Structures are given as C-alpha cells and as structure tokens.
N, CA and C of each residue as an Amber inpcrd file, in Angstrom:
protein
   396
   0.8390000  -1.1960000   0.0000000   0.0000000   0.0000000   0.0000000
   0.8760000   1.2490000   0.0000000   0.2830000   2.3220000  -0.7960000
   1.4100000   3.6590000  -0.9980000   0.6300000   4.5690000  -0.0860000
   1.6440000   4.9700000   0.7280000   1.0000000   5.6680000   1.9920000
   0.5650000   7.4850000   1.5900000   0.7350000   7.3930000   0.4090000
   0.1490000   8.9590000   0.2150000  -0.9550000   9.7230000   0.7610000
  -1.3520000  10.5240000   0.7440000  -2.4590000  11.1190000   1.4980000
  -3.2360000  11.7590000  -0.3170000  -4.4260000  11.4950000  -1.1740000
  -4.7030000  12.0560000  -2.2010000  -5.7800000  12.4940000  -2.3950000
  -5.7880000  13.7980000  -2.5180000  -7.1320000  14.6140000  -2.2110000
  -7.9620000  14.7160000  -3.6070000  -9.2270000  14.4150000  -3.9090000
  -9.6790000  14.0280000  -5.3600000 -10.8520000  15.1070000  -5.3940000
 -10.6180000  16.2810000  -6.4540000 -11.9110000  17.0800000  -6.1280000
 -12.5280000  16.9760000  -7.2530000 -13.8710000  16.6650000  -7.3470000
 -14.5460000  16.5910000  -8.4330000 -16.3230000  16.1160000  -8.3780000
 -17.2760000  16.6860000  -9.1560000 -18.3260000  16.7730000  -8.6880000
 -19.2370000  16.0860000  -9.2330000 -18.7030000  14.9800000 -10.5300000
 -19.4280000  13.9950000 -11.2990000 -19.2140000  12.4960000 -10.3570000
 -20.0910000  12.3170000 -10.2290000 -20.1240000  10.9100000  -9.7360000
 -19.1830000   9.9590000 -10.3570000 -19.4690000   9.9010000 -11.7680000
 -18.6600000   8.6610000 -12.2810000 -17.3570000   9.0050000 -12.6580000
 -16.9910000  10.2700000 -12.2140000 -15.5810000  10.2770000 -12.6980000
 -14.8990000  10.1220000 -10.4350000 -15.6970000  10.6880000 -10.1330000
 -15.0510000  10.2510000  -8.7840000 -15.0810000   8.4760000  -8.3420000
 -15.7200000   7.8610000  -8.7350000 -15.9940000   6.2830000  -8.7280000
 -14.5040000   5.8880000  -9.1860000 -14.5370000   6.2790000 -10.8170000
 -13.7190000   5.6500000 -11.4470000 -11.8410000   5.9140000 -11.1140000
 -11.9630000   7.5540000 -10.9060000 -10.4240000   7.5030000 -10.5120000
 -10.3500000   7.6010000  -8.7710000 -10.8910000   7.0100000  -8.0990000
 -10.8620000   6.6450000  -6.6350000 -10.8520000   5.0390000  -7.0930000
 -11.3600000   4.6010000  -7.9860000 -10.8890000   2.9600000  -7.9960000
 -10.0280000   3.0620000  -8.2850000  -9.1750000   3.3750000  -9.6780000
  -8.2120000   3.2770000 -10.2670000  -6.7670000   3.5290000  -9.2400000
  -7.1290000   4.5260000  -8.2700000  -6.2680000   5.0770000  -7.1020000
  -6.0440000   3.9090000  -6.5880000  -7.0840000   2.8830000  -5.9460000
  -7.1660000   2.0080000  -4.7360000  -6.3980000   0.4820000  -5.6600000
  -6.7150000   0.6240000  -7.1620000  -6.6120000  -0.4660000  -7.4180000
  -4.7590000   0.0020000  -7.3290000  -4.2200000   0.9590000  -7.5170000
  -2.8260000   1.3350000  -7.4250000  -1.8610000   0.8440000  -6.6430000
  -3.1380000   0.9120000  -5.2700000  -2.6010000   0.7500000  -3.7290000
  -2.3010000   1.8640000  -3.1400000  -3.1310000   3.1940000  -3.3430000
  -3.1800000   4.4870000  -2.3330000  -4.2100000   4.1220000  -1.3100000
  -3.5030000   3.9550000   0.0540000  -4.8470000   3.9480000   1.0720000
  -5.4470000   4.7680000   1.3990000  -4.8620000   5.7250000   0.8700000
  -5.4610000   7.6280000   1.3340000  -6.2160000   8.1150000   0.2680000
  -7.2700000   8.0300000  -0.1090000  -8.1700000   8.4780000  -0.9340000
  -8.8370000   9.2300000  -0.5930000  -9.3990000  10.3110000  -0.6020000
 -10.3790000  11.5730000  -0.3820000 -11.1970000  12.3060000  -1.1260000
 -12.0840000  11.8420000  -1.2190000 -13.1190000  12.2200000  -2.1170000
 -13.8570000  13.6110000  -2.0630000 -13.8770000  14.6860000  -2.9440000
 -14.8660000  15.8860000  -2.2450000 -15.5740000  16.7390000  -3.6440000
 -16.9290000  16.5870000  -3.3250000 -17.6820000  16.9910000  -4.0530000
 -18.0860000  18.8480000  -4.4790000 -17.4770000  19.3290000  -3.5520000
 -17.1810000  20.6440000  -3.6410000 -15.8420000  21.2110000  -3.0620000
 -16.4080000  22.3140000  -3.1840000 -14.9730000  23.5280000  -3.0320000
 -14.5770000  23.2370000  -1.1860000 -15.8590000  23.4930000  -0.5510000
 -15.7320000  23.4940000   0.5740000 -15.3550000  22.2700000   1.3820000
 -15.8800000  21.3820000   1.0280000 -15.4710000  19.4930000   1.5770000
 -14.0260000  19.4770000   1.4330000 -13.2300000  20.3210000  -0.1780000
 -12.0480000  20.0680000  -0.1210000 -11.2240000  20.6510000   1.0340000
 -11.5890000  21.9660000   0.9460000 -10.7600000  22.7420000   1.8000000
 -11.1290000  22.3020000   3.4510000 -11.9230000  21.2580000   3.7600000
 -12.2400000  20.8490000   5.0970000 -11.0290000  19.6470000   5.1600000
 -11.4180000  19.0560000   4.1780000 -10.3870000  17.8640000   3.8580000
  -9.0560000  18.0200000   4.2080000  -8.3630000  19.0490000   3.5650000
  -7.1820000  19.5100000   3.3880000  -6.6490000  20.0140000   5.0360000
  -7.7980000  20.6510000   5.4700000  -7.1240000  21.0770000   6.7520000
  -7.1730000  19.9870000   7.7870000  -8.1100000  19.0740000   7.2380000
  -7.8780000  17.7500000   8.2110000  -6.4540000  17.1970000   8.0390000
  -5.9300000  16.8200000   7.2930000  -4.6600000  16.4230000   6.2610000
  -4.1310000  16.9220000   5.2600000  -2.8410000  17.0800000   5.1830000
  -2.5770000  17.9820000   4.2680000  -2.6880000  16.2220000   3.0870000
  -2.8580000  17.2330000   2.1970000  -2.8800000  16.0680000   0.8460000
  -1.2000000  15.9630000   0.1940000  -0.7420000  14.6390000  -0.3540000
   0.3760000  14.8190000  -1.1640000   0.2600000  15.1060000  -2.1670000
  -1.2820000  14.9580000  -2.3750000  -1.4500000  14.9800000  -4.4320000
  -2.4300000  15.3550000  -4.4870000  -2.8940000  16.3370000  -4.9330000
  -4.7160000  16.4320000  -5.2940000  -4.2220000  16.3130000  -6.9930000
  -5.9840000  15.7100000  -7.1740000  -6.2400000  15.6550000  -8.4610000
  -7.5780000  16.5400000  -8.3070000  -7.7060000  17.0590000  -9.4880000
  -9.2350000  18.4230000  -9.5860000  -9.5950000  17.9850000 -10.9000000
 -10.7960000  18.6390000 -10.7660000 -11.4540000  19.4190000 -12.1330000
 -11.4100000  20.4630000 -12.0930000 -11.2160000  20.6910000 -13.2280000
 -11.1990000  22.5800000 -13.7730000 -12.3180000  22.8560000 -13.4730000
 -13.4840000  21.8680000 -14.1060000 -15.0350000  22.6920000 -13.8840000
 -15.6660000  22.1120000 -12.9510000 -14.9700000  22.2160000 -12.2210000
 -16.2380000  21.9300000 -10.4210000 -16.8500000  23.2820000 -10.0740000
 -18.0580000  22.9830000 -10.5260000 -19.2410000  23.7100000 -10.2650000
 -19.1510000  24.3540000  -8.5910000 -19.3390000  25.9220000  -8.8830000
 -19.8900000  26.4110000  -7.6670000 -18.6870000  27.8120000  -7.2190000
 -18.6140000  27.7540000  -6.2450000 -17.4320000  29.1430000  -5.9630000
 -17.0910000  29.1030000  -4.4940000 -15.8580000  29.1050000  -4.4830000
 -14.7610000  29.0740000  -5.6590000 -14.7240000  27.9860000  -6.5210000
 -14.3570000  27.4440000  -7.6170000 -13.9910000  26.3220000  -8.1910000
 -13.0050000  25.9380000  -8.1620000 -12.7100000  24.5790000  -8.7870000
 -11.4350000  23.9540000  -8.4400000 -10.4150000  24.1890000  -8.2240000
 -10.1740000  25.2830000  -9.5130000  -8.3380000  25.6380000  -9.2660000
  -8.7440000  26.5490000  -8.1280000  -9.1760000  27.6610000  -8.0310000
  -9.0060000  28.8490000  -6.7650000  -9.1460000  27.6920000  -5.7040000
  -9.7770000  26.5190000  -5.1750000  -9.7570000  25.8070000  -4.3660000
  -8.3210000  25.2230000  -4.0770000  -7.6600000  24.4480000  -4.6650000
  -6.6160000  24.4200000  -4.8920000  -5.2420000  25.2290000  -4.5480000
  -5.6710000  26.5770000  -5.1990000  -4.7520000  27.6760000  -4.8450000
  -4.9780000  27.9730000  -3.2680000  -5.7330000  27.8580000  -2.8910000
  -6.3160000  28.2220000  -1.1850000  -5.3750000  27.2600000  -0.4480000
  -5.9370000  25.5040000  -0.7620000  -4.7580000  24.2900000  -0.4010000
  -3.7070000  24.9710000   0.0120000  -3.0660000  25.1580000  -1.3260000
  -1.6660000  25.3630000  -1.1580000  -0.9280000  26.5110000  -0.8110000
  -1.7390000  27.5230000  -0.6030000  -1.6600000  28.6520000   0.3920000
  -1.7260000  28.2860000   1.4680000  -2.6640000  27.9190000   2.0970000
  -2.8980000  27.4290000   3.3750000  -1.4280000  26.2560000   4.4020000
  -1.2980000  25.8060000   3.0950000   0.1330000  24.9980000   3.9490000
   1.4550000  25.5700000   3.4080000   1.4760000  26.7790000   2.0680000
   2.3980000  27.4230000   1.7200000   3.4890000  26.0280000   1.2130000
   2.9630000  25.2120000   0.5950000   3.8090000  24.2560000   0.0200000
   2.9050000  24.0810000  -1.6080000   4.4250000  23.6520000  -2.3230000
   3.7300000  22.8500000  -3.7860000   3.4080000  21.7800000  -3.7620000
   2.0650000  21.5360000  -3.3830000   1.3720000  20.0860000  -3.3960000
   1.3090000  19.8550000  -4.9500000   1.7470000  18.8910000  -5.6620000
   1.5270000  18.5460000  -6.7610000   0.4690000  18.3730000  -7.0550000
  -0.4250000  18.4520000  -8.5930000  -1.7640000  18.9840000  -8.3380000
  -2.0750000  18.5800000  -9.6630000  -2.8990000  17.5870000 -10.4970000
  -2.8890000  17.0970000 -11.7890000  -4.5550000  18.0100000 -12.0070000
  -4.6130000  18.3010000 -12.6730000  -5.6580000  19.3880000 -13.2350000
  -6.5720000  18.3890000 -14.4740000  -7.5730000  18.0490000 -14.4550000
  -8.4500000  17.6340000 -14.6960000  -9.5350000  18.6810000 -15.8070000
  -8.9400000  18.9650000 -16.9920000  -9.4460000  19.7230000 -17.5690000
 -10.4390000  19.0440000 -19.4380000 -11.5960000  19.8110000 -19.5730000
 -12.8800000  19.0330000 -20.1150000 -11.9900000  19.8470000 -21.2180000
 -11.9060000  18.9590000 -22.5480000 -11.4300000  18.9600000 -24.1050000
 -12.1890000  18.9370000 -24.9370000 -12.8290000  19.9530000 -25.7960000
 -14.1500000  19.6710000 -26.8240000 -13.4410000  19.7090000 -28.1230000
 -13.3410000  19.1930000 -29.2380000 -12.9330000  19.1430000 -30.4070000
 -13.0670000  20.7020000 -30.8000000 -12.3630000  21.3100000 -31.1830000
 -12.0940000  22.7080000 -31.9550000 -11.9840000  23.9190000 -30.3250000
 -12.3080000  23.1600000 -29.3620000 -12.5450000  23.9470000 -28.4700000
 -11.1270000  24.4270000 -27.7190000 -10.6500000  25.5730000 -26.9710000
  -9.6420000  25.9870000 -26.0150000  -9.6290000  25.1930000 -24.6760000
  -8.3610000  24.7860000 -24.2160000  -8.2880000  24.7300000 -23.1210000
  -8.4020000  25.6280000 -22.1230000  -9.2330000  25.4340000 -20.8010000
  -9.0080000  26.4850000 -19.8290000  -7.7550000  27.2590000 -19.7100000
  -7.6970000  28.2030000 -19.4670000  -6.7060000  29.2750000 -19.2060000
  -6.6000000  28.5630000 -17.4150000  -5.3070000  28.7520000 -16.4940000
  -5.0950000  28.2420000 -15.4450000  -4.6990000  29.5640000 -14.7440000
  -5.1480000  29.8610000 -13.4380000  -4.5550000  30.5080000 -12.9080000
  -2.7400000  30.8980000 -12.9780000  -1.9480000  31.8590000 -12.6500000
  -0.9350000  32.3550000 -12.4720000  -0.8430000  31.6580000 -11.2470000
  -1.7200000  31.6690000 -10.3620000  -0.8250000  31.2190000  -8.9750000
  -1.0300000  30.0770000  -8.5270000  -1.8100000  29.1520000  -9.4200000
  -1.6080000  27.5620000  -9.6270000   0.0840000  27.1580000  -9.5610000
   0.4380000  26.3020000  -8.6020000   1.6670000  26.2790000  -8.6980000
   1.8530000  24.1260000  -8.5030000   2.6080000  23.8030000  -9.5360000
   3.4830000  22.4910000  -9.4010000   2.1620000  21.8680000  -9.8490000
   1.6400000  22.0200000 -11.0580000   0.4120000  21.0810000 -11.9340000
   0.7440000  20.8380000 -12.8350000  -0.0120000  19.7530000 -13.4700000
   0.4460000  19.0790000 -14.6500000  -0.9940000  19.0380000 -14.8690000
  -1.1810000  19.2730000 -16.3540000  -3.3810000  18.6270000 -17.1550000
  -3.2620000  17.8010000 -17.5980000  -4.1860000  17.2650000 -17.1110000
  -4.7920000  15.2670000 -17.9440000  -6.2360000  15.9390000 -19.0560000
  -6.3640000  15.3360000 -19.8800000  -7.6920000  15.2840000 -20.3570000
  -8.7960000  14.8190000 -19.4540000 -10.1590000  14.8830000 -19.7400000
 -10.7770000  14.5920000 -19.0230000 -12.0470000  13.9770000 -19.7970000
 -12.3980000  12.8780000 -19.8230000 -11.6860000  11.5920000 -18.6440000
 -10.2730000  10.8850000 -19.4750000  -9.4800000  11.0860000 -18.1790000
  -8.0710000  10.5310000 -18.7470000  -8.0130000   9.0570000 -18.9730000
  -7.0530000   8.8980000 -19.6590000  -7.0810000   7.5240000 -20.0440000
  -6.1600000   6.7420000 -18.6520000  -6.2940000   5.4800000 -18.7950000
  -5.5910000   4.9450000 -17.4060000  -3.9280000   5.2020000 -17.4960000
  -3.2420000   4.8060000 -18.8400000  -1.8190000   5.4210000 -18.8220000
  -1.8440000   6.7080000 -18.7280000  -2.7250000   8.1160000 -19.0800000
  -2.9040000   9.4690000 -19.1410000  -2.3380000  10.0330000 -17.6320000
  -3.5220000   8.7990000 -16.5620000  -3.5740000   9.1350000 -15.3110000
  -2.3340000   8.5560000 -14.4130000  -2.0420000   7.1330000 -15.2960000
  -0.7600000   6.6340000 -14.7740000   0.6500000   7.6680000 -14.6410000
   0.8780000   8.2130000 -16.0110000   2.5320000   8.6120000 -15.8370000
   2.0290000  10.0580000 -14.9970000   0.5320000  10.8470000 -14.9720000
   0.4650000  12.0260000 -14.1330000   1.0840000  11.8090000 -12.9390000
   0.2800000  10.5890000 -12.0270000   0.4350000  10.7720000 -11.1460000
   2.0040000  10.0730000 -10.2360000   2.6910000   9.1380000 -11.1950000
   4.3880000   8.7670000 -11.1100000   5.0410000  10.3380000 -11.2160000
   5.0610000  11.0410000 -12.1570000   5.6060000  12.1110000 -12.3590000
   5.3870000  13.0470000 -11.0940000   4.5500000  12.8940000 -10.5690000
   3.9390000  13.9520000  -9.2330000   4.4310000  13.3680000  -8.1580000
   4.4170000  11.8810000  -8.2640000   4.8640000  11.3290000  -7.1580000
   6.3400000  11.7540000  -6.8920000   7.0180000  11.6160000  -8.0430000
   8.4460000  11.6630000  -8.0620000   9.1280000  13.0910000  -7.8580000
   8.0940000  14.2040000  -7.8330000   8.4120000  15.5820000  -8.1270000
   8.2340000  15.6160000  -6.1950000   7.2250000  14.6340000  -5.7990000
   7.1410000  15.2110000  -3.9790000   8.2540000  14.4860000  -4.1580000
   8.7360000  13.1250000  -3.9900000  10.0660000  12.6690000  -3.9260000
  11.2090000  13.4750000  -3.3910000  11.0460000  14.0910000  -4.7040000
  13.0290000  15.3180000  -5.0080000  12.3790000  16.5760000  -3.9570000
  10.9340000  16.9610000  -3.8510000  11.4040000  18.1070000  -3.5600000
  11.2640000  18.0560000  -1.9400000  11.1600000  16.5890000  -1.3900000
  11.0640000  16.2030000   0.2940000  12.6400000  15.9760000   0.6690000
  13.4970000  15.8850000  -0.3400000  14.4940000  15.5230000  -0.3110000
  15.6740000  16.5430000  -0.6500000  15.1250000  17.2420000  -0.9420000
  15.7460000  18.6960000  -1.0260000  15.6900000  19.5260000   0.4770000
C-alpha cells in the first residue's frame, strides 16, 4: 500500500468512482473524495494532501483551481496537483490561474496510462522536492 495522502476534487459521480478505484486499485490507502470547493478545503485542513487531483469545472465558488490555490496557500507548500481539464474538439483549453503552482493537465476523462505517468511524475516531483 502507498501511503500517500490524495485529495480528489470533483463533482461527477462517475468520474469520482472511477479515478478513486483506479487510485485504490494502485494501492493508495489515502483516498479523499470531495464533491465541492468546501469538503475540499475541510479535507485539506484535516490532512494535508500529497497529491490532489481536480477538475477545472467543479461547479460552484470558488472552483477547483481557486480551491486548490487556497490548499496550497494554506500549507504554503507545492502540493503537486494534476488538473483535470474538459477537451471539446475545436474547443480551447481552460486558461489556469498564475498562482496555480506544481500542476500538470490530464484530459478529461483521462485515459488509465494518461492518469498513470500524471500521477508517477507527481509522485516523483514530492520525492526530489522532500528531499531537497
């Protein structure tokens, strides 16, 4: 079991099902599920998270990223942070905050390697920078 702590914000049912399995089937025992802005930021101050994963478009206010940005204000660290952003054919990607800091974007819904090397790469980035 990978002892991470991973904070999952997102407000569709079946995408929280699917990458909270995909997490468990990994072997993260720390899974955290939160359906809004506010559950996260309750979450977070319960435990700090090693990894959140978001959606860009979690409904409500603040949304995901400003949620996020709060996180990592709040503990003044770069929690690695995979951004969960919706892709329409001809369409723009969200614009990301400036003070989003230490994220990487998956499509959404990512594919299982999409979500695989995100979250190795994040893992490995807390790695170096716990070790620094």
């Amino acid at each position: 079991m990978l002892p991470f702590h991973v904070l999952l914000i997102e407000d569709a049912c079946i995408f929280q099902y699917g990458l909270s399995w995909q997490l468990a089937a990994w072997g993260f025992q720390h899974v955290v599920v939160a359906s809004t802005s506010q559950e996260a930021v309750r979450a977070a101050a319960r435990q700090r998270p090693d990894l959140i994963l978001v959606s860009a478009s979690l409904k409500g206010t603040p949304g995901g990223l400003e949620t996020v940005r709060l996180i990592q204000q709040q503990y003044a660290s770069l929690i690695p942070v995979l951004v969960l952003q919706d892709y329409r054919p001809g369409g723009e990607p969200q614009v990301l905050p400036s003070q989003l800091l230490n994220y990487r974007c998956l499509p959404k819904p990512p594919t299982v390697e999409e979500l695989q090397e995100g979250v190795e790469l994040s893992i490995r980035d807390l790695a170096l920078a716990t070790v620094s």
